[in-house]
Coordinates of C-alpha atoms and ligand atoms in Angstrom, one line a residue:
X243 CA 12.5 -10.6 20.0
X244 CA 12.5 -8.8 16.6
X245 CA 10.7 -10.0 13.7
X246 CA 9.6 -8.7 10.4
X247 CA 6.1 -9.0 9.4
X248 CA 4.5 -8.6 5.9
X249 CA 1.0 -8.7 6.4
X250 CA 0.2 -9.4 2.7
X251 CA -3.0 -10.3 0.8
X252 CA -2.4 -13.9 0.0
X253 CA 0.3 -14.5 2.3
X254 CA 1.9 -13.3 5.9
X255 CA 5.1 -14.5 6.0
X256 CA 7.1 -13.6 9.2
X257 CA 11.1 -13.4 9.2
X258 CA 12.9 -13.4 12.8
X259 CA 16.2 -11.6 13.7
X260 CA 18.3 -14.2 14.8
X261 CA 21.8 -13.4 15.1
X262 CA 22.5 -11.8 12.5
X263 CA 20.6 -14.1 10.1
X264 CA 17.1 -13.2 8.9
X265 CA 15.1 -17.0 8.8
X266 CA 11.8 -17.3 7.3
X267 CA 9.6 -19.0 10.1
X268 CA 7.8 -21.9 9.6
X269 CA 4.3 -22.8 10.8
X270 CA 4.0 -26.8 12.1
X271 CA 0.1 -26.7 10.2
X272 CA -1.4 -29.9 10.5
X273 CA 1.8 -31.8 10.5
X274 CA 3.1 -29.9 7.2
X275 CA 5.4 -27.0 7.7
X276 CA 4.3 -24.1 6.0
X277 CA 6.1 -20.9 5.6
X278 CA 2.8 -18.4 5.5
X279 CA -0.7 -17.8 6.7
X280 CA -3.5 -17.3 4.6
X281 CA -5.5 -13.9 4.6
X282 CA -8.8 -16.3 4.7
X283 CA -11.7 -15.2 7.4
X284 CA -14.9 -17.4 8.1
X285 CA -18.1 -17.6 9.9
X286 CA -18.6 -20.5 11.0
X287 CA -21.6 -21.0 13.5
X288 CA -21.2 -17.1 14.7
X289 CA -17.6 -17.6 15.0
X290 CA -15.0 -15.7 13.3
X291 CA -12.4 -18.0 12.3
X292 CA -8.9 -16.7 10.7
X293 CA -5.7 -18.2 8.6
X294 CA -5.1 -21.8 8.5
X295 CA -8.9 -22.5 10.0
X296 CA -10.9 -20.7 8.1
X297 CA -8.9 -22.1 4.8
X298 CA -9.8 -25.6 5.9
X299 CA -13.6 -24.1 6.8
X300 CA -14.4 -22.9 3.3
X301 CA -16.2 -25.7 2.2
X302 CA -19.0 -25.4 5.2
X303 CA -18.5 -21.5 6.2
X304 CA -21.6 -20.0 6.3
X305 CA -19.6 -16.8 5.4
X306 CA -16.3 -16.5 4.3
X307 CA -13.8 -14.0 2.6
X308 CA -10.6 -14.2 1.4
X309 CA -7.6 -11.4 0.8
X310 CA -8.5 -9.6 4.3
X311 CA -6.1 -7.1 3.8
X312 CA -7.9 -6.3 0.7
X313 CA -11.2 -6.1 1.7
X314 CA -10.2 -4.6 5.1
X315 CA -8.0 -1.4 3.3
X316 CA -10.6 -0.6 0.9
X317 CA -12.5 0.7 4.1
X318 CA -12.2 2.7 7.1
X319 CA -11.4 1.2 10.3
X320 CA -15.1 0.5 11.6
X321 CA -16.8 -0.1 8.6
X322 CA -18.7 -3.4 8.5
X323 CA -16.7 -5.9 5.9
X324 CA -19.1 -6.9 3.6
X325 CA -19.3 -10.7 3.1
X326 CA -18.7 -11.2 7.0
X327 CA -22.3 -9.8 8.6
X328 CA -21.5 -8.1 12.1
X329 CA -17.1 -7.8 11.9
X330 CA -15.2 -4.4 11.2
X331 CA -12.1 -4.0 9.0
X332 CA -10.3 -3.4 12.5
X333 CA -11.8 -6.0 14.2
X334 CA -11.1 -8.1 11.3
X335 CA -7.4 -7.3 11.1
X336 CA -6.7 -7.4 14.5
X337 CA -8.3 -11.3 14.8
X338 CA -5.9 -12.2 12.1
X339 CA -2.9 -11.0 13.4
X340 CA -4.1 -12.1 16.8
X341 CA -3.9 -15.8 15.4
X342 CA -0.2 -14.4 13.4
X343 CA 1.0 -13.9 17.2
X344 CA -0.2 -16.7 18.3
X345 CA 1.0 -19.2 15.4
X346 CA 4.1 -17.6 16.1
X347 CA 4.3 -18.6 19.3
X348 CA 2.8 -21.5 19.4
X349 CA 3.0 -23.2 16.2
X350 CA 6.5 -22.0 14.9
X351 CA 10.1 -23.0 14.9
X352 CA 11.5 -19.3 16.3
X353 CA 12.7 -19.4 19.6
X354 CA 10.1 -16.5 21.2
X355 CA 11.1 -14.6 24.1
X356 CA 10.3 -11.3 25.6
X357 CA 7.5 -9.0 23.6
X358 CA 7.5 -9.4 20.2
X359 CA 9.0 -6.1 18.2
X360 CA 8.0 -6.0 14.7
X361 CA 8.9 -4.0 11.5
X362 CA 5.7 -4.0 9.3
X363 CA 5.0 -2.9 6.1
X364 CA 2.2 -2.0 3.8
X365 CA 2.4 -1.4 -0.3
X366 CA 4.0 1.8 -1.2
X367 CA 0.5 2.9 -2.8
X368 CA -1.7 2.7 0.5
X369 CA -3.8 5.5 1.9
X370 CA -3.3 7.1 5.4
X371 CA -6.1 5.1 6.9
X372 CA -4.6 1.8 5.6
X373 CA -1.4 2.7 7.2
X374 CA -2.9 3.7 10.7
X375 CA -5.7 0.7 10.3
X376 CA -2.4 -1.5 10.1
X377 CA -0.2 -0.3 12.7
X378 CA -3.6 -0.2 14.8
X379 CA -4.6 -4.1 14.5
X380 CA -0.8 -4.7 15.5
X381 CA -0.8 -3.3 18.2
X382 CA -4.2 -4.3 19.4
X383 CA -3.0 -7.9 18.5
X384 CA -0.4 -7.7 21.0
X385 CA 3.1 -6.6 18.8
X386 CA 4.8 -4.0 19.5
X387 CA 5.5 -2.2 15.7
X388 CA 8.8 -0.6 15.8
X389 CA 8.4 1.2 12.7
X390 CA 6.4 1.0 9.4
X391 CA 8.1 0.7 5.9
X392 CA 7.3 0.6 2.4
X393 CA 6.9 -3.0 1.0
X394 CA 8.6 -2.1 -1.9
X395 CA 11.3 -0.5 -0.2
X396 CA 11.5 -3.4 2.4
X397 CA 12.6 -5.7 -0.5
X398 CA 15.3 -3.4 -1.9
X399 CA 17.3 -3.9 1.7
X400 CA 16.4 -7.6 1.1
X401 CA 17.9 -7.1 -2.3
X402 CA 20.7 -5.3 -1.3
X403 CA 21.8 -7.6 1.6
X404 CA 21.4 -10.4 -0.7
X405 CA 23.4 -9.1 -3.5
X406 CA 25.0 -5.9 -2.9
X407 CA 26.7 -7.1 0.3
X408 CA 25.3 -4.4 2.5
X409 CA 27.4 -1.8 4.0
X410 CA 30.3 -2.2 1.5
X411 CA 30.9 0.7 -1.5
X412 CA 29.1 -0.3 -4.0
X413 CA 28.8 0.9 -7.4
X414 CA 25.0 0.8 -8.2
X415 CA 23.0 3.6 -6.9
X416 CA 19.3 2.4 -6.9
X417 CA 17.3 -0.8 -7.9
X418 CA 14.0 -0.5 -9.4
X419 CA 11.5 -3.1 -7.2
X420 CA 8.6 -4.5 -9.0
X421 CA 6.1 -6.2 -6.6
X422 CA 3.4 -7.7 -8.0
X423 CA 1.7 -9.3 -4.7
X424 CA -1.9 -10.9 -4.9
X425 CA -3.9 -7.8 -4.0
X426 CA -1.3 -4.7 -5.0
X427 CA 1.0 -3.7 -7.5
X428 CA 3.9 -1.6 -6.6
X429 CA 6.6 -0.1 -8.2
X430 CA 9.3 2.0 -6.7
X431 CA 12.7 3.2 -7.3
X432 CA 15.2 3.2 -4.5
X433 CA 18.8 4.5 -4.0
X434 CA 21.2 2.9 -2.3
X435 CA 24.0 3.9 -0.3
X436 CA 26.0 1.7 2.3
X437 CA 23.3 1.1 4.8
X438 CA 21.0 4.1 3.7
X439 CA 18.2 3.4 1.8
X440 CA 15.9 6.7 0.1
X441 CA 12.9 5.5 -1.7
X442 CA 13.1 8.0 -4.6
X443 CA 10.0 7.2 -6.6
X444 CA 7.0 5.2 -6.2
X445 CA 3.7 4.3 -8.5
X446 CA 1.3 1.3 -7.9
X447 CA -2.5 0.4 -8.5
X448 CA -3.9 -0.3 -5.3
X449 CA -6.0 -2.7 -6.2
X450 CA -4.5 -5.3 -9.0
X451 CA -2.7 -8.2 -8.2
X452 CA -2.9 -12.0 -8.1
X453 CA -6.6 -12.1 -7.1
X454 CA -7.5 -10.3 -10.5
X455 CA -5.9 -13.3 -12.1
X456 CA -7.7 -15.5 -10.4
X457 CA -11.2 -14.2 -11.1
X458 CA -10.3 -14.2 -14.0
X459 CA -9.9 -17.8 -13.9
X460 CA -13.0 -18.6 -12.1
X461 CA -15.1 -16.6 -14.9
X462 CA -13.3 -18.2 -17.9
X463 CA -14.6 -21.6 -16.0
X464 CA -18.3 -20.3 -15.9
X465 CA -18.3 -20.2 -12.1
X466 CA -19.3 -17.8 -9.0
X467 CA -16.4 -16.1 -7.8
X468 CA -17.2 -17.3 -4.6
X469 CA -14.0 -17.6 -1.6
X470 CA -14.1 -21.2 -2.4
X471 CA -14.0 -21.4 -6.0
X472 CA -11.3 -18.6 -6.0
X473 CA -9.0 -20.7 -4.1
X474 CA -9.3 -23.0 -5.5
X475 CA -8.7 -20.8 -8.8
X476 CA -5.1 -19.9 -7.1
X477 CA -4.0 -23.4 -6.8
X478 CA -4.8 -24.0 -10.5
X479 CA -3.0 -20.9 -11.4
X480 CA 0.3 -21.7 -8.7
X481 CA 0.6 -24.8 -10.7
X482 CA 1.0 -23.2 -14.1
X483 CA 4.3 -24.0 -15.8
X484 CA 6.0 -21.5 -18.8
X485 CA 5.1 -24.8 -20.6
X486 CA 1.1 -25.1 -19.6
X487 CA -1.2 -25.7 -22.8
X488 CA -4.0 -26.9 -20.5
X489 CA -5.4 -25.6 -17.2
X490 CA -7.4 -28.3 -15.3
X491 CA -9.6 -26.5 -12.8
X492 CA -11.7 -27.9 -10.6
X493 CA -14.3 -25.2 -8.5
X494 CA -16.7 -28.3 -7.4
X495 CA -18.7 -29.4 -9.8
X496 CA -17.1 -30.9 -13.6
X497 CA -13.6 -30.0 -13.7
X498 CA -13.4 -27.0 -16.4
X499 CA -10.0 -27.1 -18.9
X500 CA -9.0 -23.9 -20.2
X501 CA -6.8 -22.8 -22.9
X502 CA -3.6 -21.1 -21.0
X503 CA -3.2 -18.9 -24.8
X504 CA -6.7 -17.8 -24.5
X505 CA -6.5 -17.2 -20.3
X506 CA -2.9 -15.2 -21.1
X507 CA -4.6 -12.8 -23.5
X508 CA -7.5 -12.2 -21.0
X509 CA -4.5 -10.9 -18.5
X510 CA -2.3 -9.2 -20.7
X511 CA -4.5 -5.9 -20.1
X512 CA -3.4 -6.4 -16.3
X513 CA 0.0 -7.1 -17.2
X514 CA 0.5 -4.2 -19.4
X515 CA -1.0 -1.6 -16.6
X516 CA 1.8 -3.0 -14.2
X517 CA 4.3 -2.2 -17.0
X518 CA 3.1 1.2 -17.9
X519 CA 3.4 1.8 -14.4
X520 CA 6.8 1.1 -14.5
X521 CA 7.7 2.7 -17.5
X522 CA 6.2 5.8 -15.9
X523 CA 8.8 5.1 -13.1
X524 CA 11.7 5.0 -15.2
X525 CA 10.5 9.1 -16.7
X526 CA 10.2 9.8 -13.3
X527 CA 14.1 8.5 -12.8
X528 CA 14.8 10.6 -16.0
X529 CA 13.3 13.8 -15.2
X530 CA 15.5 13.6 -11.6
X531 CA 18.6 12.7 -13.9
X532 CA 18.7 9.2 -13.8
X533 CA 19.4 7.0 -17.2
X534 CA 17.7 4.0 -16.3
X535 CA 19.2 2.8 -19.4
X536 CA 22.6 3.4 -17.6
X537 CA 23.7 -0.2 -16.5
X538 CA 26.1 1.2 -14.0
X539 CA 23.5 3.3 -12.3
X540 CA 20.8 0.5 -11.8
X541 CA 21.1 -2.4 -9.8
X542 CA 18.1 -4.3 -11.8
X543 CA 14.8 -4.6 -11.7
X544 CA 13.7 -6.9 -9.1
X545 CA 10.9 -9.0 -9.2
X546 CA 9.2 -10.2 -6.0
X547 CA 5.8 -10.8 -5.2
X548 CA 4.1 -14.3 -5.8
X549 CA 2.3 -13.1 -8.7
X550 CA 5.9 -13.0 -10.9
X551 CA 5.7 -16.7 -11.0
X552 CA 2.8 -16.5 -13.4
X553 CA 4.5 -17.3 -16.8
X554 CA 2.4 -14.6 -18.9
X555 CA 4.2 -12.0 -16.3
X556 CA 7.2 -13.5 -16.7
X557 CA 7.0 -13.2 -20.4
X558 CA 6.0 -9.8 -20.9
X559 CA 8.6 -8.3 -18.5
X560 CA 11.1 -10.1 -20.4
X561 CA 10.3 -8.7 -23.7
X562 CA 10.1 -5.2 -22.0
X563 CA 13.2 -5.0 -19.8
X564 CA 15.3 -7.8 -20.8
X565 CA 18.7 -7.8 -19.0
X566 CA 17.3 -5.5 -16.4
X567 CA 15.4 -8.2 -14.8
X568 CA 16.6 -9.8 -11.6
X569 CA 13.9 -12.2 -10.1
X570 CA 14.2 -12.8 -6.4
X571 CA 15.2 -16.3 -4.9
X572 CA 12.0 -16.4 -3.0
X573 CA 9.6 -13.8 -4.3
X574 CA 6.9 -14.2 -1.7
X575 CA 9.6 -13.7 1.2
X576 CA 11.6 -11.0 0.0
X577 CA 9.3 -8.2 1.7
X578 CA 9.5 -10.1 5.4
X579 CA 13.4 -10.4 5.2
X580 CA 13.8 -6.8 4.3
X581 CA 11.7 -6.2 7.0
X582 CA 13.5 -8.4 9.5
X583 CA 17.0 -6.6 8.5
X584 CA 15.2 -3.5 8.8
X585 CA 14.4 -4.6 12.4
X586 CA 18.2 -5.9 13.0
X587 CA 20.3 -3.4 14.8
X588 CA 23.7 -5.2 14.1
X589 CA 22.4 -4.2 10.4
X590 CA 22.6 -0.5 10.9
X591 CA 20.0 0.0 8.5
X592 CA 18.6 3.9 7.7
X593 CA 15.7 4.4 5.7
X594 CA 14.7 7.3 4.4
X595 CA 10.6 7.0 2.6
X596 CA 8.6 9.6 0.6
X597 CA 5.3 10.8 0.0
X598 CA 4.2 7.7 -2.0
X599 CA 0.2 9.7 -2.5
X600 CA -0.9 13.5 -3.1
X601 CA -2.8 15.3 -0.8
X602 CA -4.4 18.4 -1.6
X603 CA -8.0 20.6 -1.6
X604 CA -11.2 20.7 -3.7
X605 CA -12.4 24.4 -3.8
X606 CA -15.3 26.2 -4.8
X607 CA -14.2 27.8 -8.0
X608 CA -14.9 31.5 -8.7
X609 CA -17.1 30.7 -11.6
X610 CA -18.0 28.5 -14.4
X611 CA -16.1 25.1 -13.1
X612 CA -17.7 23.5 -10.2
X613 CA -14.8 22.8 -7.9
X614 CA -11.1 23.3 -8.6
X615 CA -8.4 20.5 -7.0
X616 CA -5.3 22.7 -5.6
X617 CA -2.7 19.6 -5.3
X618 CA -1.0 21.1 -1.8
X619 CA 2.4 18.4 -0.8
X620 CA 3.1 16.2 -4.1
X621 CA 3.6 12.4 -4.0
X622 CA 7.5 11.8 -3.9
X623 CA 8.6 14.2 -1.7
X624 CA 10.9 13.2 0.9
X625 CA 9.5 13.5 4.7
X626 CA 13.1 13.8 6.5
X627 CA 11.7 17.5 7.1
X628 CA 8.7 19.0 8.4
X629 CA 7.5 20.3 5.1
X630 CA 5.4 24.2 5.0
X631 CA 3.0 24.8 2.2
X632 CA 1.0 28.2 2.0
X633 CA -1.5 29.5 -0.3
X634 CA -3.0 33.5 -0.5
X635 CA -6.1 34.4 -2.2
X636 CA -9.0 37.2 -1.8
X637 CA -12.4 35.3 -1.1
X638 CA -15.3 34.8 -3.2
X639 CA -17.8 33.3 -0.7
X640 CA -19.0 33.7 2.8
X641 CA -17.3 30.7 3.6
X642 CA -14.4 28.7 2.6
X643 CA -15.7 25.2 2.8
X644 CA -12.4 22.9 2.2
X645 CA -13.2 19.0 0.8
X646 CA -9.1 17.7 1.8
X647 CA -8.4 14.5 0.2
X648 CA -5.6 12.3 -1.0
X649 CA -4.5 10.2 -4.3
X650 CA -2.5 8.2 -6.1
X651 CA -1.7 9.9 -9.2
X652 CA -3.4 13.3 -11.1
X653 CA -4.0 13.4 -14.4
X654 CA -2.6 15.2 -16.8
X655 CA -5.1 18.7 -16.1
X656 CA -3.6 18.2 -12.4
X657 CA -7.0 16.6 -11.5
X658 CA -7.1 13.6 -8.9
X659 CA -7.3 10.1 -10.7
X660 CA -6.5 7.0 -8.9
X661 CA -7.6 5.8 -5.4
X662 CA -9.0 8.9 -4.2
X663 CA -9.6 8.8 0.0
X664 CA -11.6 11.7 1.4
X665 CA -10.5 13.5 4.2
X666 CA -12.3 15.8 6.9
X667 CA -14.0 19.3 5.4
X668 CA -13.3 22.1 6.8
X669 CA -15.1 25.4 7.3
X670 CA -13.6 29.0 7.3
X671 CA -15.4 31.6 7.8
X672 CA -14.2 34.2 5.0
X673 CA -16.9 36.8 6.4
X674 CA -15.7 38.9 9.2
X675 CA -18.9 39.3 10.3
X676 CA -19.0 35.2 10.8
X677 CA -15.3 35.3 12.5
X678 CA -17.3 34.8 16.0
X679 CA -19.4 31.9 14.6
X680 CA -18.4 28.4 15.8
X681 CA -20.1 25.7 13.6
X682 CA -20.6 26.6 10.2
X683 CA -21.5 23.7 8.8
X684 CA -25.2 24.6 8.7
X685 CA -24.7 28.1 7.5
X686 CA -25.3 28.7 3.4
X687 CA -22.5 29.6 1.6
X688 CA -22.9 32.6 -1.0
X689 CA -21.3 33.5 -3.5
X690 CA -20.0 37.2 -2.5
X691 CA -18.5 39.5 -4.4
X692 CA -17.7 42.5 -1.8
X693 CA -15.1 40.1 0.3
X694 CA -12.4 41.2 -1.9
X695 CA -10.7 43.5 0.9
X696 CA -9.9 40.4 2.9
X697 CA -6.5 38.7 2.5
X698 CA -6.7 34.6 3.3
X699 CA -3.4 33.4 4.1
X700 CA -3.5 29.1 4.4
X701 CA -0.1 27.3 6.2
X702 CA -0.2 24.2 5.8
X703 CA 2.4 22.0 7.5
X704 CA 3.4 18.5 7.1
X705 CA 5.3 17.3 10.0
X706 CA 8.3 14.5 10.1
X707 CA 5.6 11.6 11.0
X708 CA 3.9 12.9 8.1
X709 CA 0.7 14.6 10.4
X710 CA -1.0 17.4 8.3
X711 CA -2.1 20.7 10.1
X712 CA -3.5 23.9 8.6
X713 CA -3.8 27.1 10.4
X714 CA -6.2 29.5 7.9
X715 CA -6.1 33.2 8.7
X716 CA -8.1 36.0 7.3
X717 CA -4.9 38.3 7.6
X718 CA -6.8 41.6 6.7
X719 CA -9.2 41.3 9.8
X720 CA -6.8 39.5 12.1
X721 CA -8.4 35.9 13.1
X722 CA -7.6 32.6 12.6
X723 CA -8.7 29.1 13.4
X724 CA -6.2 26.1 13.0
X725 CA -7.3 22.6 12.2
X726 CA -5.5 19.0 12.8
X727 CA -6.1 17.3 9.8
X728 CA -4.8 13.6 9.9
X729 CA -1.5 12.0 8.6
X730 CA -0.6 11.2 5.4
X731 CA 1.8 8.8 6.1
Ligands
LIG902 N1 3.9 -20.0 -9.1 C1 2.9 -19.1 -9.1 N2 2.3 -18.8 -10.3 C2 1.4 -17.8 -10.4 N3 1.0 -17.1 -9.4 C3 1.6 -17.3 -8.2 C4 2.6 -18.3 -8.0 N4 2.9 -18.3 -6.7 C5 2.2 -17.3 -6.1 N5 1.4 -16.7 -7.0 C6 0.4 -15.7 -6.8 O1 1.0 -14.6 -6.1 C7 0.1 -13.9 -5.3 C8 0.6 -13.8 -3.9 O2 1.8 -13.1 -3.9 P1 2.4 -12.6 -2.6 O3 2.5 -13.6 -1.6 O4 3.7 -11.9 -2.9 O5 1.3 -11.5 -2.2 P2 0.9 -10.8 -0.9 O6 2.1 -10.3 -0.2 O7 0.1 -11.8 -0.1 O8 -0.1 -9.7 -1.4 P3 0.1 -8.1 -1.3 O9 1.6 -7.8 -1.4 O10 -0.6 -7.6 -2.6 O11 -0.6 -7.6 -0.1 C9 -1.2 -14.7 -5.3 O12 -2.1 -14.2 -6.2 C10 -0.7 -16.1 -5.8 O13 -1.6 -16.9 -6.4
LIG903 MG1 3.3 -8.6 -0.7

């Protein structure tokens, strides 16, 4: 059977493919249906318990952690996850959607048969490693992923199905998504055509969501921001109305009431990065000849994520964008039903993503500056191509010893600023007399100044499943070496 998982921070919420319908599945949890799991991890007694457990665990875990897909992305698959002694972000992810399969087949009201296909998603603004580290723990958990998509652009289908009656001519061309989930913001612009769907633009912050608020929340109340306190932080804050005056919150000991006016004001900095990142969206739209302005052009801006249901968001997007807004009928599920008509083949559904980060090179510079960043394949680009990128330079060192990394954004000296991930170096030797050398690792680099006879000639290409290869050649002598250097998708 098909299904569409979004793996989220706060929530995993799982949608089915069920004749044409797209139902949100339901977990029997302790007699109470729920319609998520919990990204919750604890230790209890040298076992690792996940989801539903470990939330009911908190209180007498002798370790515990909560958003695991936060704490697991910020690291690389076998890094140890700090907080829980002895588990690795894989290993981590893989046990909680281990207990996802098994909830669903167990514990949920889908009709399960045959292996379980799934359509998964991760936020527009994740790194390589995130993506593979996902697709990795799904596999290993016993899904088969059929494909991997956007969030953001997951919830535009879901927004188009829902009110754009998929398939038929419609007028608008693109909807602006705005998902503010409880670990990531993203923010992306995608057209839409019948049943095609091109994410044209995407910015996020990798790392602000709903948990920010809630730390928030656990500070203001003098407290540890402990798992348990911050939970119980997020249940405070869920229960906020537009209305609020008074937040009771209660992390244990006396229960703390805070001033909503005062606890707003500490999050309109937050607030205000998700809008600039936004309005940065809509120039991007502008400089590709889009009016967001244009009612006829824009199909709204549509709010999903939980973290819209906190009334200081609510208010500030109102007073930015107005008519624009269109909020979701159920925020946290919009991403899993996009996913689940993703998955549909009756829905005929073609998606076409982007770049969503930059990748490019740090290099020696020839003097004075210490390393210069040469931004190689731009976020935004679409990857419906295998994509070539050269560069040709005379040398200025024995060696050209390449730092590869990607980003999130540069700034505006076309430096890299936001969620930097390092890839592998790589060593070329720019001397012909080290052409024959194998490892050059070990081998000091000079600054040489007689090199200047040699031509280097870089190809870079960036194939359809976004894998990055360089061959680097020293064109005046006649070698080359070619390096595989990962995937930036
Ligand atoms: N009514 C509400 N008021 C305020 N905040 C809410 C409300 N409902 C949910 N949230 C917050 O929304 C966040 C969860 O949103 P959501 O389920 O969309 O995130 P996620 O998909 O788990 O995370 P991500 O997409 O970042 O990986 C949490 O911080 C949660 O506390
Ligand atoms: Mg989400």
């Amino acid at each position: 059977m098909r299904l569409g998982i979004d793996f989220g921070t706060t929530r995993t919420v799982v949608a089915a493919v069920d004749d044409g319908r797209h139902p949100i599945a339901a977990f029997d949890e302790a007699r109470e249906f729920r319609d998520y799991i919990p990204g919750i991890a604890a230790l209890r007694g040298g076992e690792l318990l996940v989801g539903w457990e470990a939330a009911r665990a908190l209180p007498e875990a002798s370790y515990a952690i909560r958003s695991i897909k936060r704490a697991a992305t910020e690291l690389s698959p076998d890094d140890p996850v700090p907080g829980l002694p002895g588990v690795t972000a894989l290993e981590l992810v893989t046990a909680f959607l281990a207990e996802v399969r098994r909830a669903i087949v167990e514990q949920s009201n889908l009709e399960v048969e045959g292996p379980l296909e799934a359509m998964v998603a991760v936020p527009a603004s994740a790194a390589s490693r995130q993506r593979w580290l996902t697709l990795e723990a799904f596999r290993r958990a016993g899904f088969e992923p059929i494909g991997l998509v956007n969030e953001p652009t997951a919830a535009a289908i879901e927004f188009a199905h829902r009110h754009l009656d998929l398939g038929k001519r419609s007028p608008k061309r693109y909807v602006v998504v705005y998902d503010l989930g409880g670990g990531t913001f993203d923010a992306s612009a995608v057209s839409l055509e019948g049943r095609r769907f091109d994410l044209i633009a995407s910015e996020g912050l990798a790392r602000l969501g709903g948990d920010d608020f809630d730390e928030l929340i656990v500070r203001a109340a003098g407290a540890e921001p402990t798992a348990a306190a911050l939970e119980r932080a997020r249940e405070a804050k869920e229960t906020l109305k537009a209305t609020t005056r008074k937040l009771v919150v209660d992390l244990g000991g006396e229960p703390v009431t805070l001033d909503t006016a005062e606890l707003y004001a500490s999050t309109a900095p937050l607030i205000d990065r998700t809008i600039a990142q936004t309005d940065l969206l809509f120039e991007r739209l502008r400089e590709r000849g889009i009016d967001p302005d244009d009612p006829r052009g824009l199909g709204g801006l549509y709010l999903v994520g939980g973290g819209v249901g906190f009334p200081a968001v609510g208010r500030a997007l109102r007073a930015r964008f107005g008519k624009k807004l269109q909020l979701a009928a159920q925020p946290f599920a919009a991403t899993a039903v996009g996913l689940a008509i993703a998955a549909d083949p009756g829905a005929h559904v073609m998606i076409r993503e982007a770049l969503t980060r930059h990748f490019g090179v740090w290099r020696e510079a020839d003097a004075g500056a210490d390393k210069v960043f040469d931004p190689l394949i731009g976020k935004n680009t679409p990857v419906d191509a295998p994509l070539v990128v050269q560069r040709r330079y005379r040398p200025a060192h024995a060696i050209g010893h390449l730092r590869f990394l990607e980003c999130g954004a540069l700034d505006a000296a076309g430096q890299p600023v936001q969620d930097l991930v390092p890839w592998r170096d790589v060593y070329f030797p720019y001397d012909p007399a080290l052409a024959d050398r194998g490892d050059l690792t070990g081998v000091a680099n000079e600054r040489r100044t007689d090199l200047t006879a040699n031509e280097i000639a870089e190809t870079y290409t960036c194939a359809r499943d976004g894998t990055i290869s360089v061959v680097i050649e020293n064109t005046s002598r006649g070698y080359a070496r070619s390096y595989e250097l990962g995937a930036l998708r």
